[in-house]
Amino acid sequence: MISRRALSLKPSATIGVANRAKALRREGVDVLSFATGEPDFDTPQVIKDAAVDALRTGQTRYMPTLGDRQTREAIAAKLRDENGIAGLTWEHVGVSAGAKQALFCLAHCLFDTPNAWEEPGEAILPVPIWVSYRPVIELAGGRVVEVPTTPQTGFKMTPGQLRSAITPRTRLLVLNSPCNPTGTMYGPGEIAALAEVVAEAARTIAPDLVVISDEIYERIVYGGIEHRSIGSIPEIAERTITVNGLSKAYAMTGWRAGYAACPGEFGARLIRSMGTYQGQISTNITSFVYPAIRVALRDCAAEVGAMCDAFARRAEVMHKGLSAIEGLASTKPVATFYAFPDVSSLFGSTTPGGRTLGSALDFAEALLEEARMAVVPGEDFGGCGGRHIRLSFACSTQQIEAGLERLAGFVRALRR
Ligand code: PMP
Ligand code: GLU
């Protein structure tokens, strides 16, 4: 028998579509995949060399669960110097198998399964937002409170919306700026305004409120907005956990390297608890990856900048192409490598294969079956996501152009 917990856990939609596209390709079907949020670039050579050197010199054994002191200190220094998060030492940093594992452990350190007489703790998610937060928070015993955003408001939550969503049960606010899947981000003033609401709520109705700021796309920014870490704001610094990872900026998705950090006494305790969790799940990450993390953070600004420039160029091509397709409403991304057009004006139409499109899921399935193009349907990102599809443009311009042609052909052939 399989547990109710496991059976009720929703599989990741992003991973699901990506795997399906890969399986079809293995069968020889010519699928163009815009599913996975994964750079098509190879990891910079100096990073690989650092791992190979470590392997050659025998760094192949168990290591401290949250990483060696040198790597934790390197991450603390990066967050202090580049992100302005004061007071961080190596003890406030934990290294995990991707940002995903850090988030999983943190959710379990922040929420409890409520007793029958208790209300669950609440987590505020401005939606649409990445698919994994909701299931992981719910698995940990939390209740998700969605704050809806729309293309009309630049997919941003206002301070007023945040204030209204906070209750005495609120334990967590998740921010993902720049945001997967909307490609939006908050400017420094907007971050400060949200921080002010958090500080005020923490002083009054929600003393246990903490913020998880997932900044994994901080380096993939090209719309002219400055990235500001909310953890740099002194009033809420010691209740802000900054989560990040090397997957996106350094093209290291397969390496599984991420981290979480939070200054202060609470931060040190929280990171220790994260370590207890990780110690029962996976122990340290792959031992010869630590030196590679240090090299990436220290020596790869030029490579990261070049990849970001390429994503910026692709964003232009993707947005221009999507805007030219009648029936799609595309918002121009200012960061990340995702486009998130609204396809809902096409709901109710019928494909040449006889499918009637009633949802983003129908749209994505028909697009895959009939035009051999994989995109992620927006439902699992929450909120208005059910009217959208997500296209990752972390692929060549040539593939983007070919995909736009397929998508345009698919839409043209719909009977309205
Ligand atoms: N956060 C966001 C917003 C993401 O899009 C992803 C996708 N990979 C992750 C976290 C997890 O990344 P990783 O585990 O590869 O560090
Ligand atoms: N975060 C990426 C995405 O959204 C990778 C898959 C995942 O971890 O969700 O596609």
CSV table of C-alpha atoms and ligand atoms in Angstrom, one decimal:
chain,number,residue,atom,x,y,z
A,1,MET,CA,0.0,0.0,0.0
A,2,ILE,CA,1.2,3.5,-0.8
A,3,SER,CA,0.7,6.2,1.7
A,4,ARG,CA,-2.1,8.8,1.3
A,5,ARG,CA,0.6,11.4,1.6
A,6,ALA,CA,2.5,10.1,-1.4
A,7,LEU,CA,-0.6,9.5,-3.4
A,8,SER,CA,-2.0,13.0,-2.8
A,9,LEU,CA,1.3,14.7,-3.7
A,10,LYS,CA,0.9,16.3,-7.1
A,11,PRO,CA,3.7,15.6,-9.6
A,12,SER,CA,5.6,18.7,-10.8
A,13,ALA,CA,4.0,20.0,-14.0
A,14,THR,CA,7.2,21.5,-15.3
A,15,ILE,CA,9.1,18.2,-14.8
A,16,GLY,CA,6.2,16.2,-16.2
A,17,VAL,CA,5.9,18.0,-19.5
A,18,ALA,CA,9.7,18.1,-19.9
A,19,ASN,CA,9.9,14.3,-19.4
A,20,ARG,CA,7.1,13.7,-21.8
A,21,ALA,CA,8.8,15.8,-24.5
A,22,LYS,CA,12.0,13.9,-23.9
A,23,ALA,CA,10.3,10.5,-24.1
A,24,LEU,CA,8.6,11.5,-27.4
A,25,ARG,CA,11.9,12.6,-28.8
A,26,ARG,CA,13.5,9.2,-27.8
A,27,GLU,CA,10.7,7.6,-29.8
A,28,GLY,CA,11.8,9.6,-32.8
A,29,VAL,CA,9.0,12.2,-32.8
A,30,ASP,CA,10.3,15.6,-33.8
A,31,VAL,CA,9.2,17.6,-30.7
A,32,LEU,CA,10.3,21.1,-30.1
A,33,SER,CA,10.5,21.6,-26.3
A,34,PHE,CA,9.9,24.9,-24.6
A,35,ALA,CA,9.1,23.0,-21.4
A,36,THR,CA,12.0,23.1,-19.0
A,37,GLY,CA,13.5,26.0,-17.3
A,38,GLU,CA,17.0,24.9,-18.1
A,39,PRO,CA,19.7,26.9,-19.9
A,40,ASP,CA,20.9,25.2,-23.1
A,41,PHE,CA,24.5,26.4,-22.4
A,42,ASP,CA,27.1,24.2,-21.0
A,43,THR,CA,28.5,24.8,-17.5
A,44,PRO,CA,31.6,27.2,-17.8
A,45,GLN,CA,34.8,25.3,-18.1
A,46,VAL,CA,36.5,26.7,-15.0
A,47,ILE,CA,33.6,25.4,-12.9
A,48,LYS,CA,34.0,21.9,-14.4
A,49,ASP,CA,37.7,22.0,-13.9
A,50,ALA,CA,37.3,22.8,-10.2
A,51,ALA,CA,35.1,19.7,-9.8
A,52,VAL,CA,37.5,17.5,-11.8
A,53,ASP,CA,40.5,18.7,-9.7
A,54,ALA,CA,38.6,18.0,-6.5
A,55,LEU,CA,37.7,14.5,-7.8
A,56,ARG,CA,41.3,13.9,-8.9
A,57,THR,CA,42.7,14.9,-5.5
A,58,GLY,CA,40.3,12.7,-3.6
A,59,GLN,CA,37.5,14.9,-2.4
A,60,THR,CA,35.2,11.9,-2.6
A,61,ARG,CA,34.0,11.3,1.0
A,62,TYR,CA,31.2,12.4,3.2
A,63,MET,CA,31.4,16.0,4.1
A,64,PRO,CA,29.6,18.1,6.8
A,65,THR,CA,25.9,17.9,6.0
A,66,LEU,CA,25.4,21.6,5.2
A,67,GLY,CA,28.7,21.9,3.4
A,68,ASP,CA,32.3,22.6,4.3
A,69,ARG,CA,33.0,25.9,6.1
A,70,GLN,CA,35.0,27.4,3.2
A,71,THR,CA,32.0,27.1,0.8
A,72,ARG,CA,29.5,28.3,3.4
A,73,GLU,CA,31.8,31.3,4.1
A,74,ALA,CA,32.1,32.0,0.3
A,75,ILE,CA,28.3,32.0,0.0
A,76,ALA,CA,27.9,34.3,3.1
A,77,ALA,CA,30.5,36.7,1.5
A,78,LYS,CA,28.6,36.7,-1.8
A,79,LEU,CA,25.4,37.5,0.0
A,80,ARG,CA,27.0,40.2,2.1
A,81,ASP,CA,29.0,41.9,-0.7
A,82,GLU,CA,26.6,41.5,-3.7
A,83,ASN,CA,23.2,41.4,-2.0
A,84,GLY,CA,23.8,43.6,0.9
A,85,ILE,CA,22.6,41.1,3.5
A,86,ALA,CA,24.6,42.2,6.6
A,87,GLY,CA,25.7,40.0,9.5
A,88,LEU,CA,25.8,36.7,7.7
A,89,THR,CA,28.5,34.2,8.7
A,90,TRP,CA,29.1,30.6,7.5
A,91,GLU,CA,26.8,29.4,10.3
A,92,HIS,CA,23.8,31.2,8.7
A,93,VAL,CA,24.3,29.3,5.4
A,94,GLY,CA,23.3,25.8,4.3
A,95,VAL,CA,24.2,24.2,1.0
A,96,SER,CA,21.6,21.8,-0.4
A,97,ALA,CA,20.9,19.7,-3.5
A,98,GLY,CA,19.5,22.5,-5.5
A,99,ALA,CA,17.3,25.4,-4.3
A,100,LYS,CA,14.5,22.8,-4.4
A,101,GLN,CA,15.9,20.7,-1.5
A,102,ALA,CA,16.5,23.9,0.6
A,103,LEU,CA,12.9,24.9,0.0
A,104,PHE,CA,11.6,21.4,0.9
A,105,CYS,CA,13.6,21.3,4.2
A,106,LEU,CA,12.7,24.9,5.1
A,107,ALA,CA,9.0,24.3,4.6
A,108,HIS,CA,9.3,21.4,7.0
A,109,CYS,CA,11.2,23.6,9.5
A,110,LEU,CA,8.6,26.4,9.3
A,111,PHE,CA,5.3,24.4,9.4
A,112,ASP,CA,3.8,21.7,11.5
A,113,THR,CA,1.0,19.2,10.7
A,114,PRO,CA,-1.8,20.9,12.7
A,115,ASN,CA,-3.5,19.0,15.5
A,116,ALA,CA,-7.2,18.4,15.1
A,117,TRP,CA,-8.0,21.5,17.2
A,118,GLU,CA,-5.6,23.8,15.4
A,119,GLU,CA,-5.8,25.8,12.3
A,120,PRO,CA,-2.8,25.3,9.9
A,121,GLY,CA,-0.1,28.0,9.6
A,122,GLU,CA,-0.6,30.0,6.4
A,123,ALA,CA,1.8,30.8,3.6
A,124,ILE,CA,1.2,33.7,1.3
A,125,LEU,CA,2.0,33.1,-2.4
A,126,PRO,CA,1.6,35.9,-5.0
A,127,VAL,CA,0.4,33.9,-7.9
A,128,PRO,CA,1.1,32.8,-10.7
A,129,ILE,CA,4.3,31.5,-9.2
A,130,TRP,CA,6.6,28.4,-9.6
A,131,VAL,CA,4.7,25.1,-9.3
A,132,SER,CA,6.6,23.5,-6.4
A,133,TYR,CA,5.9,25.9,-3.6
A,134,ARG,CA,2.3,24.9,-3.0
A,135,PRO,CA,2.7,21.1,-2.8
A,136,VAL,CA,5.8,21.4,-0.7
A,137,ILE,CA,4.2,23.8,1.8
A,138,GLU,CA,1.0,21.7,1.9
A,139,LEU,CA,3.1,18.5,2.5
A,140,ALA,CA,4.7,20.2,5.5
A,141,GLY,CA,1.3,21.0,6.9
A,142,GLY,CA,0.9,24.6,5.8
A,143,ARG,CA,-2.1,26.2,4.1
A,144,VAL,CA,-1.5,28.3,1.0
A,145,VAL,CA,-3.2,31.7,0.7
A,146,GLU,CA,-3.0,32.9,-2.9
A,147,VAL,CA,-2.7,36.6,-3.7
A,148,PRO,CA,-3.8,37.0,-7.3
A,149,THR,CA,-1.7,39.1,-9.7
A,150,THR,CA,-2.5,39.8,-13.4
A,151,PRO,CA,-0.8,41.0,-16.6
A,152,GLN,CA,-2.6,44.3,-16.0
A,153,THR,CA,-0.7,44.9,-12.8
A,154,GLY,CA,2.6,43.6,-14.3
A,155,PHE,CA,2.0,40.3,-12.3
A,156,LYS,CA,3.0,42.1,-9.1
A,157,MET,CA,1.4,42.0,-5.7
A,158,THR,CA,0.7,45.4,-4.2
A,159,PRO,CA,1.6,46.3,-0.6
A,160,GLY,CA,-2.2,46.7,0.0
A,161,GLN,CA,-2.9,43.2,-1.2
A,162,LEU,CA,-0.2,41.8,1.0
A,163,ARG,CA,-1.5,43.7,4.1
A,164,SER,CA,-5.0,42.3,3.5
A,165,ALA,CA,-3.7,38.7,3.2
A,166,ILE,CA,-1.8,38.6,6.5
A,167,THR,CA,-3.6,37.1,9.5
A,168,PRO,CA,-2.4,36.0,12.9
A,169,ARG,CA,-1.9,32.6,11.4
A,170,THR,CA,0.5,33.8,8.7
A,171,ARG,CA,3.9,32.2,9.0
A,172,LEU,CA,5.4,32.7,5.6
A,173,LEU,CA,5.5,35.0,2.6
A,174,VAL,CA,7.2,33.6,-0.5
A,175,LEU,CA,8.7,36.0,-3.0
A,176,ASN,CA,10.2,34.9,-6.2
A,177,SER,CA,11.6,38.0,-7.9
A,178,PRO,CA,12.5,37.7,-10.7
A,179,CYS,CA,9.5,35.4,-11.1
A,180,ASN,CA,9.0,32.0,-12.8
A,181,PRO,CA,6.7,31.8,-14.8
A,182,THR,CA,5.7,35.5,-15.4
A,183,GLY,CA,9.2,37.0,-16.2
A,184,THR,CA,8.4,39.9,-14.0
A,185,MET,CA,10.3,41.4,-11.0
A,186,TYR,CA,9.9,44.0,-8.3
A,187,GLY,CA,12.0,47.1,-8.4
A,188,PRO,CA,13.9,48.3,-5.3
A,189,GLY,CA,11.1,50.7,-4.2
A,190,GLU,CA,8.5,47.9,-4.5
A,191,ILE,CA,10.6,45.6,-2.5
A,192,ALA,CA,11.0,48.2,0.2
A,193,ALA,CA,7.3,48.8,0.3
A,194,LEU,CA,6.6,45.1,0.7
A,195,ALA,CA,9.2,44.9,3.4
A,196,GLU,CA,7.5,47.7,5.3
A,197,VAL,CA,4.2,45.7,5.3
A,198,VAL,CA,6.1,42.6,6.6
A,199,ALA,CA,7.8,44.6,9.4
A,200,GLU,CA,4.5,46.2,10.5
A,201,ALA,CA,2.7,42.9,10.5
A,202,ALA,CA,5.5,41.3,12.5
A,203,ARG,CA,5.2,44.0,15.1
A,204,THR,CA,1.5,43.6,15.4
A,205,ILE,CA,-0.6,40.6,14.2
A,206,ALA,CA,1.9,38.1,12.9
A,207,PRO,CA,5.0,38.0,15.1
A,208,ASP,CA,6.2,34.7,13.6
A,209,LEU,CA,6.1,35.9,10.0
A,210,VAL,CA,9.1,35.0,7.9
A,211,VAL,CA,9.9,35.7,4.2
A,212,ILE,CA,11.5,33.2,1.8
A,213,SER,CA,13.0,35.2,-1.0
A,214,ASP,CA,13.8,32.8,-3.9
A,215,GLU,CA,16.3,34.7,-6.0
A,216,ILE,CA,17.4,32.0,-8.3
A,217,TYR,CA,16.9,34.3,-11.4
A,218,GLU,CA,18.7,37.3,-9.9
A,219,ARG,CA,21.4,37.2,-12.6
A,220,ILE,CA,19.0,36.8,-15.6
A,221,VAL,CA,17.7,40.4,-15.6
A,222,TYR,CA,17.6,42.5,-18.8
A,223,GLY,CA,14.6,44.9,-18.5
A,224,GLY,CA,16.5,47.7,-16.8
A,225,ILE,CA,15.1,46.9,-13.3
A,226,GLU,CA,17.7,46.7,-10.5
A,227,HIS,CA,17.5,43.5,-8.4
A,228,ARG,CA,17.2,44.2,-4.7
A,229,SER,CA,17.3,41.4,-2.1
A,230,ILE,CA,14.6,41.9,0.4
A,231,GLY,CA,16.9,40.4,3.0
A,232,SER,CA,19.1,43.5,2.8
A,233,ILE,CA,16.4,45.6,4.5
A,234,PRO,CA,17.5,45.8,8.1
A,235,GLU,CA,14.0,45.8,9.7
A,236,ILE,CA,13.2,42.3,8.3
A,237,ALA,CA,16.7,40.9,7.6
A,238,GLU,CA,16.6,38.5,10.5
A,239,ARG,CA,13.2,37.1,9.4
A,240,THR,CA,14.2,36.7,5.7
A,241,ILE,CA,15.6,33.5,4.3
A,242,THR,CA,17.3,34.1,1.0
A,243,VAL,CA,17.3,31.0,-1.2
A,244,ASN,CA,19.3,30.7,-4.3
A,245,GLY,CA,21.1,28.1,-6.5
A,246,LEU,CA,23.6,27.7,-9.3
A,247,SER,CA,21.3,26.0,-11.7
A,248,LYS,CA,20.1,28.9,-13.8
A,249,ALA,CA,22.8,31.6,-13.7
A,250,TYR,CA,25.7,29.2,-14.2
A,251,ALA,CA,24.0,26.6,-16.4
A,252,MET,CA,24.4,24.0,-13.7
A,253,THR,CA,21.0,22.4,-13.5
A,254,GLY,CA,22.3,18.8,-13.3
A,255,TRP,CA,24.9,19.6,-10.6
A,256,ARG,CA,22.2,20.1,-7.9
A,257,ALA,CA,23.7,23.0,-6.0
A,258,GLY,CA,21.6,25.5,-4.1
A,259,TYR,CA,21.6,27.2,-0.7
A,260,ALA,CA,19.6,29.0,1.9
A,261,ALA,CA,20.8,31.8,4.3
A,262,CYS,CA,19.3,33.8,7.1
A,263,PRO,CA,21.2,36.1,9.5
A,264,GLY,CA,20.8,36.4,13.3
A,265,GLU,CA,20.1,34.0,16.1
A,266,PHE,CA,16.8,32.7,14.6
A,267,GLY,CA,18.6,32.3,11.2
A,268,ALA,CA,21.4,30.2,12.8
A,269,ARG,CA,18.8,28.0,14.5
A,270,LEU,CA,16.7,27.6,11.3
A,271,ILE,CA,19.7,26.6,9.2
A,272,ARG,CA,20.7,24.1,11.9
A,273,SER,CA,17.2,22.6,11.7
A,274,MET,CA,17.5,22.5,7.9
A,275,GLY,CA,20.7,20.6,8.5
A,276,THR,CA,18.9,18.1,10.7
A,277,TYR,CA,16.4,17.5,8.0
A,278,GLN,CA,19.0,17.2,5.3
A,279,GLY,CA,21.0,14.9,7.5
A,280,GLN,CA,18.1,12.4,7.4
A,281,ILE,CA,17.5,12.8,3.7
A,282,SER,CA,20.8,13.1,1.8
A,283,THR,CA,23.6,14.4,4.0
A,284,ASN,CA,26.0,16.7,2.1
A,285,ILE,CA,25.7,17.4,-1.6
A,286,THR,CA,28.2,15.7,-3.9
A,287,SER,CA,31.5,16.4,-2.3
A,288,PHE,CA,33.5,17.5,-5.3
A,289,VAL,CA,30.9,20.1,-6.2
A,290,TYR,CA,31.8,22.4,-3.3
A,291,PRO,CA,35.0,23.8,-4.9
A,292,ALA,CA,33.0,24.3,-8.2
A,293,ILE,CA,30.5,26.4,-6.3
A,294,ARG,CA,33.3,28.6,-4.9
A,295,VAL,CA,34.8,29.1,-8.4
A,296,ALA,CA,31.4,29.9,-9.9
A,297,LEU,CA,30.6,32.5,-7.3
A,298,ARG,CA,34.1,34.1,-7.5
A,299,ASP,CA,35.2,33.8,-11.1
A,300,CYS,CA,32.4,33.6,-13.6
A,301,ALA,CA,30.8,37.1,-13.9
A,302,ALA,CA,31.8,37.3,-17.6
A,303,GLU,CA,30.2,34.0,-18.5
A,304,VAL,CA,27.1,34.8,-16.6
A,305,GLY,CA,26.8,38.2,-18.3
A,306,ALA,CA,27.2,36.6,-21.7
A,307,MET,CA,24.4,34.1,-21.0
A,308,CYS,CA,22.2,36.8,-19.7
A,309,ASP,CA,22.7,38.9,-22.9
A,310,ALA,CA,21.8,35.8,-25.0
A,311,PHE,CA,18.6,35.4,-22.9
A,312,ALA,CA,17.8,39.1,-23.4
A,313,ARG,CA,18.1,38.7,-27.2
A,314,ARG,CA,15.9,35.6,-27.2
A,315,ALA,CA,13.3,37.3,-25.0
A,316,GLU,CA,13.0,40.0,-27.8
A,317,VAL,CA,12.5,37.3,-30.5
A,318,MET,CA,10.0,35.4,-28.4
A,319,HIS,CA,8.0,38.3,-27.3
A,320,LYS,CA,7.8,39.8,-30.8
A,321,GLY,CA,6.8,36.5,-32.3
A,322,LEU,CA,4.1,35.8,-29.7
A,323,SER,CA,2.7,39.3,-30.1
A,324,ALA,CA,2.3,38.7,-33.8
A,325,ILE,CA,0.0,35.7,-33.2
A,326,GLU,CA,-3.6,36.7,-33.2
A,327,GLY,CA,-5.4,35.4,-30.1
A,328,LEU,CA,-2.3,35.4,-27.8
A,329,ALA,CA,-1.7,38.2,-25.3
A,330,SER,CA,2.0,38.3,-24.4
A,331,THR,CA,3.6,40.4,-21.6
A,332,LYS,CA,7.2,41.3,-22.3
A,333,PRO,CA,9.5,39.5,-19.7
A,334,VAL,CA,12.0,41.8,-18.0
A,335,ALA,CA,14.0,38.9,-16.5
A,336,THR,CA,14.2,35.0,-16.4
A,337,PHE,CA,13.8,32.9,-19.6
A,338,TYR,CA,10.1,32.5,-19.6
A,339,ALA,CA,7.3,33.9,-21.7
A,340,PHE,CA,3.8,33.5,-20.3
A,341,PRO,CA,1.2,34.5,-22.9
A,342,ASP,CA,-2.6,34.5,-22.2
A,343,VAL,CA,-4.2,32.0,-24.5
A,344,SER,CA,-7.7,32.2,-23.0
A,345,SER,CA,-9.2,34.1,-26.0
A,346,LEU,CA,-8.8,30.8,-27.9
A,347,PHE,CA,-10.8,28.8,-25.4
A,348,GLY,CA,-13.9,27.3,-27.0
A,349,SER,CA,-12.2,26.8,-30.4
A,350,THR,CA,-11.6,23.4,-32.0
A,351,THR,CA,-8.4,21.9,-33.4
A,352,PRO,CA,-8.1,20.2,-36.7
A,353,GLY,CA,-7.8,16.9,-34.7
A,354,GLY,CA,-11.2,17.6,-33.2
A,355,ARG,CA,-10.2,18.7,-29.7
A,356,THR,CA,-12.1,21.5,-28.1
A,357,LEU,CA,-9.9,23.8,-26.1
A,358,GLY,CA,-11.4,24.5,-22.7
A,359,SER,CA,-8.3,25.2,-20.7
A,360,ALA,CA,-4.5,25.9,-20.8
A,361,LEU,CA,-4.0,22.2,-20.2
A,362,ASP,CA,-6.1,21.3,-23.3
A,363,PHE,CA,-4.2,23.9,-25.2
A,364,ALA,CA,-0.8,22.5,-24.2
A,365,GLU,CA,-1.9,18.9,-24.8
A,366,ALA,CA,-3.3,19.7,-28.3
A,367,LEU,CA,-0.1,21.7,-29.1
A,368,LEU,CA,2.0,18.7,-28.2
A,369,GLU,CA,-0.1,16.1,-30.0
A,370,GLU,CA,-0.9,18.1,-33.1
A,371,ALA,CA,2.0,20.5,-33.6
A,372,ARG,CA,4.7,18.6,-31.7
A,373,MET,CA,5.5,21.5,-29.5
A,374,ALA,CA,5.9,21.1,-25.7
A,375,VAL,CA,4.9,24.0,-23.4
A,376,VAL,CA,3.8,24.0,-19.7
A,377,PRO,CA,0.1,24.7,-19.1
A,378,GLY,CA,-0.3,27.4,-16.6
A,379,GLU,CA,-2.8,25.9,-14.1
A,380,ASP,CA,-0.3,24.7,-11.6
A,381,PHE,CA,1.3,28.1,-11.3
A,382,GLY,CA,-2.0,29.2,-9.6
A,383,GLY,CA,-4.3,32.2,-10.0
A,384,CYS,CA,-4.8,33.4,-13.5
A,385,GLY,CA,-2.2,30.8,-14.6
A,386,GLY,CA,-5.1,28.7,-16.0
A,387,ARG,CA,-5.4,31.2,-18.8
A,388,HIS,CA,-1.7,31.0,-19.8
A,389,ILE,CA,0.9,28.8,-21.2
A,390,ARG,CA,4.6,29.0,-20.3
A,391,LEU,CA,7.3,28.8,-22.9
A,392,SER,CA,10.9,28.6,-21.7
A,393,PHE,CA,13.2,30.3,-24.2
A,394,ALA,CA,16.4,28.9,-22.8
A,395,CYS,CA,17.0,27.4,-26.2
A,396,SER,CA,18.5,28.5,-29.5
A,397,THR,CA,17.0,31.5,-31.5
A,398,GLN,CA,16.6,29.0,-34.3
A,399,GLN,CA,14.4,26.8,-32.2
A,400,ILE,CA,12.5,29.8,-30.9
A,401,GLU,CA,11.8,30.8,-34.5
A,402,ALA,CA,10.7,27.3,-35.5
A,403,GLY,CA,8.5,27.0,-32.4
A,404,LEU,CA,6.8,30.4,-33.1
A,405,GLU,CA,6.1,29.1,-36.6
A,406,ARG,CA,4.5,25.9,-35.3
A,407,LEU,CA,2.5,27.8,-32.7
A,408,ALA,CA,1.3,30.3,-35.3
A,409,GLY,CA,0.2,27.5,-37.6
A,410,PHE,CA,-1.6,25.7,-34.8
A,411,VAL,CA,-3.5,28.8,-33.8
A,412,ARG,CA,-4.3,29.7,-37.4
A,413,ALA,CA,-5.8,26.2,-38.0
A,414,LEU,CA,-8.2,26.5,-35.0
A,415,ARG,CA,-11.9,26.7,-35.8
A,416,ARG,CA,-13.4,29.5,-33.6
B,1,PMP,N1,13.0,28.2,-7.6
B,1,PMP,C1,12.5,28.5,-8.8
B,1,PMP,C2,11.7,29.7,-8.9
B,1,PMP,C3,12.7,27.7,-9.9
B,1,PMP,O1,12.3,28.1,-11.1
B,1,PMP,C4,13.5,26.5,-9.8
B,1,PMP,C5,13.6,25.6,-11.0
B,1,PMP,N2,14.5,24.8,-11.1
B,1,PMP,C6,14.0,26.2,-8.5
B,1,PMP,C7,13.7,27.1,-7.4
B,1,PMP,C8,14.8,25.0,-8.2
B,1,PMP,O2,16.0,25.0,-8.8
B,1,PMP,P1,17.2,24.0,-8.4
B,1,PMP,O3,16.6,23.0,-7.5
B,1,PMP,O4,17.6,23.5,-9.7
B,1,PMP,O5,18.2,24.9,-7.7
B,2,GLU,N1,12.4,25.3,-12.3
B,2,GLU,C1,12.4,24.7,-13.7
B,2,GLU,C2,11.1,25.0,-14.3
B,2,GLU,O1,10.3,25.6,-13.8
B,2,GLU,C3,12.9,23.3,-13.7
B,2,GLU,C4,11.9,22.3,-13.3
B,2,GLU,C5,11.5,22.4,-11.9
B,2,GLU,O2,12.3,22.2,-11.0
B,2,GLU,O3,10.3,22.8,-11.7
B,2,GLU,O4,10.9,24.5,-15.4
